[in-house]
Tab-separated table of C-alpha atoms and ligand atoms in Angstrom:
chain	number	residue	atom	x	y	z
A	1	LEU	CA	0.393	0.135	0.654
A	2	VAL	CA	1.480	3.723	-1.110
A	3	VAL	CA	-0.145	6.462	0.982
A	4	VAL	CA	0.301	9.872	-0.544
A	5	GLY	CA	-0.554	13.125	1.356
A	6	GLU	CA	-0.224	16.726	-0.387
A	7	ALA	CA	3.140	18.559	1.216
A	8	PRO	CA	4.871	18.517	4.278
A	9	GLY	CA	4.154	20.030	6.943
A	10	ALA	CA	6.390	22.112	9.356
A	11	ASP	CA	7.143	19.170	11.252
A	12	GLU	CA	7.944	16.478	8.249
A	13	ASP	CA	10.650	19.726	7.132
A	14	ARG	CA	12.217	18.730	10.441
A	15	ALA	CA	12.353	15.099	10.737
A	16	GLY	CA	12.556	14.639	6.830
A	17	ARG	CA	9.871	12.285	6.704
A	18	PRO	CA	6.268	12.189	6.449
A	19	PHE	CA	3.539	12.411	8.254
A	20	VAL	CA	5.236	12.416	11.725
A	21	GLY	CA	3.232	15.850	12.843
A	22	ARG	CA	-0.738	15.522	14.852
A	23	ALA	CA	-1.887	14.516	11.630
A	24	GLY	CA	0.310	11.453	10.928
A	25	LYS	CA	-0.769	10.672	13.850
A	26	LEU	CA	-3.810	9.978	13.054
A	27	LEU	CA	-2.872	9.037	9.638
A	28	ASP	CA	-1.174	5.604	11.619
A	29	GLN	CA	-4.217	5.096	14.123
A	30	LEU	CA	-6.209	4.537	11.404
A	31	LEU	CA	-4.114	2.242	8.535
A	32	LEU	CA	-3.910	0.355	12.183
A	33	SER	CA	-7.385	0.250	12.022
A	34	VAL	CA	-7.212	-1.570	9.069
A	35	GLY	CA	-4.564	-3.567	9.967
A	36	PHE	CA	-1.999	-1.406	8.444
A	37	PRO	CA	0.960	-0.968	10.529
A	38	ARG	CA	2.907	2.278	9.219
A	39	GLU	CA	6.824	-0.410	9.018
A	40	SER	CA	3.844	-1.778	6.366
A	41	VAL	CA	3.240	0.975	4.193
A	42	TYR	CA	4.999	3.382	2.024
A	43	ILE	CA	4.129	6.893	2.447
A	44	CYS	CA	4.643	9.823	0.226
A	45	ASN	CA	3.376	13.349	-1.017
A	46	VAL	CA	2.377	14.948	-4.223
A	47	LEU	CA	4.866	18.006	-3.186
A	48	LYS	CA	8.326	17.321	-1.816
A	49	CYS	CA	9.180	20.713	0.019
A	50	ARG	CA	6.917	22.597	2.361
A	51	PRO	CA	4.896	25.335	0.829
A	52	PRO	CA	5.501	28.501	3.096
A	53	ASN	CA	3.260	29.088	5.795
A	54	ASN	CA	1.659	25.612	4.852
A	55	ARG	CA	-0.120	27.743	2.274
A	56	ASN	CA	-1.968	25.020	-0.983
A	57	PRO	CA	0.463	23.689	-3.325
A	58	LEU	CA	0.714	26.050	-6.243
A	59	PRO	CA	-0.067	24.222	-10.378
A	60	ASP	CA	3.017	25.343	-10.899
A	61	GLU	CA	4.722	23.822	-7.811
A	62	VAL	CA	2.428	20.058	-7.971
A	63	GLN	CA	3.141	19.752	-12.131
A	64	CYS	CA	6.986	20.105	-11.357
A	65	CYS	CA	6.794	18.016	-8.712
A	66	SER	CA	4.077	14.725	-9.937
A	67	PRO	CA	6.463	13.675	-12.163
A	68	PHE	CA	8.962	12.465	-8.833
A	69	LEU	CA	5.294	10.461	-7.672
A	70	LYS	CA	4.782	8.495	-10.453
A	71	SER	CA	8.927	7.189	-11.159
A	72	GLN	CA	7.674	6.657	-7.232
A	73	LEU	CA	4.430	4.824	-7.675
A	74	GLU	CA	6.847	2.675	-10.699
A	75	THR	CA	8.626	1.731	-8.899
A	76	ILE	CA	6.877	0.471	-5.690
A	77	ALA	CA	4.300	-0.807	-7.874
A	78	PRO	CA	2.366	-1.019	-4.907
A	79	ARG	CA	-1.061	-3.229	-4.691
A	80	ALA	CA	-3.208	-0.029	-3.958
A	81	VAL	CA	-2.591	3.607	-3.436
A	82	LEU	CA	-4.728	5.520	-0.781
A	83	ALA	CA	-4.883	9.073	-2.253
A	84	VAL	CA	-5.504	11.520	1.923
A	85	GLY	CA	-6.785	15.059	1.088
A	86	THR	CA	-8.145	16.784	-2.576
A	87	PHE	CA	-4.552	17.050	-4.155
A	88	PRO	CA	-3.298	13.395	-4.158
A	89	ALA	CA	-6.720	12.031	-5.077
A	90	GLN	CA	-6.772	15.525	-7.783
A	91	THR	CA	-3.127	15.519	-8.937
A	92	LEU	CA	-3.238	11.662	-9.537
A	93	LEU	CA	-7.409	11.084	-10.758
A	94	ASN	CA	-6.381	14.006	-13.698
A	95	THR	CA	-9.306	15.901	-12.489
A	96	THR	CA	-10.046	19.243	-10.890
A	97	GLU	CA	-13.416	17.333	-8.850
A	98	PRO	CA	-13.958	17.391	-5.009
A	99	ILE	CA	-13.036	15.268	-2.858
A	100	SER	CA	-16.302	15.062	-1.617
A	101	ARG	CA	-16.647	13.831	-4.760
A	102	LEU	CA	-14.021	11.685	-5.486
A	103	ARG	CA	-14.357	9.506	-2.116
A	104	GLY	CA	-16.762	7.044	-1.824
A	105	LYS	CA	-15.390	4.606	-4.776
A	106	VAL	CA	-12.817	3.110	-5.727
A	107	HIS	CA	-10.739	4.434	-9.092
A	108	THR	CA	-7.680	3.480	-11.037
A	109	TYR	CA	-4.281	4.959	-11.733
A	110	GLU	CA	-2.327	3.517	-14.167
A	111	GLY	CA	-4.261	0.208	-13.797
A	112	THR	CA	-3.783	0.008	-9.561
A	113	PRO	CA	-6.712	0.291	-7.328
A	114	LEU	CA	-6.752	4.009	-6.172
A	115	VAL	CA	-8.975	5.277	-2.351
A	116	PRO	CA	-9.237	8.743	-2.860
A	117	THR	CA	-10.422	9.708	1.543
A	118	TYR	CA	-10.276	13.251	3.306
A	119	HIS	CA	-6.943	14.449	5.098
A	120	PRO	CA	-6.294	13.520	8.208
A	121	ALA	CA	-5.712	17.240	9.102
A	122	ALA	CA	-9.602	17.419	8.151
A	123	LEU	CA	-10.672	15.169	9.800
A	124	LEU	CA	-8.934	17.001	13.100
A	125	ARG	CA	-11.051	20.004	11.991
A	126	ASN	CA	-14.225	18.254	11.225
A	127	PRO	CA	-14.425	14.921	13.613
A	128	THR	CA	-17.466	14.165	11.530
A	129	TRP	CA	-16.067	12.749	8.911
A	130	ILE	CA	-14.709	10.262	10.386
A	131	ARG	CA	-17.157	7.779	9.719
A	132	PRO	CA	-16.488	8.207	5.868
A	133	VAL	CA	-12.916	8.481	5.880
A	134	TRP	CA	-13.631	4.778	7.752
A	135	GLU	CA	-15.836	3.308	5.164
A	136	ASP	CA	-13.393	4.464	2.828
A	137	LEU	CA	-10.168	2.240	4.589
A	138	GLN	CA	-12.791	-0.490	4.126
A	139	ARG	CA	-13.115	-0.411	0.837
A	140	LEU	CA	-9.488	0.015	0.674
A	141	ARG	CA	-8.901	-3.401	3.104
A	142	ALA	CA	-11.498	-4.905	0.907
A	143	VAL	CA	-9.526	-4.285	-2.738
A	144	LEU	CA	-6.332	-5.773	-0.741
A	145	ASP	CA	-8.127	-8.643	1.015
A	146	ALA	CA	-9.687	-9.455	-2.906
B	201	URA	N1	0.575	16.447	5.492
B	201	URA	C1	0.608	15.977	4.430
B	201	URA	O1	-0.059	15.862	3.504
B	201	URA	N2	1.336	15.420	4.181
B	201	URA	C2	2.332	15.057	5.776
B	201	URA	O2	3.483	14.621	5.271
B	201	URA	C3	2.408	15.781	6.490
B	201	URA	C4	0.712	16.300	6.813
């Protein structure tokens, strides 16, 4: 399983590792709840550098970084991809549809099942999204169990 997030935040920038802050702790718990310990998952981001002041990635930044993301996915050749948040879902699915419309079903990226869901940082702000995220993770589990 490969999990794709948006961009490093301040904690990740310091550590040089993805998802090590609060959102990362929640991501770890969510993944574990469907049977994926962190060590069993490859985690990366669309952007490889932190946008100043945690602003959203700009289109040209996504364009610059996405060849690296795509080659990571090609090299790892995962059995499934979990895209957390708008930017990874839109980048990999080449669409501008909002995450609220993309989530809830299994898509395909270059022949690999791709499950989009809300970003864990969004979950920290909006706990009512826990349930849809849980349902998306069940979808992911079913894909990998098939
Ligand atoms: N949010 C992300 O999208 N990626 C990280 O690595 C950390 C927080």
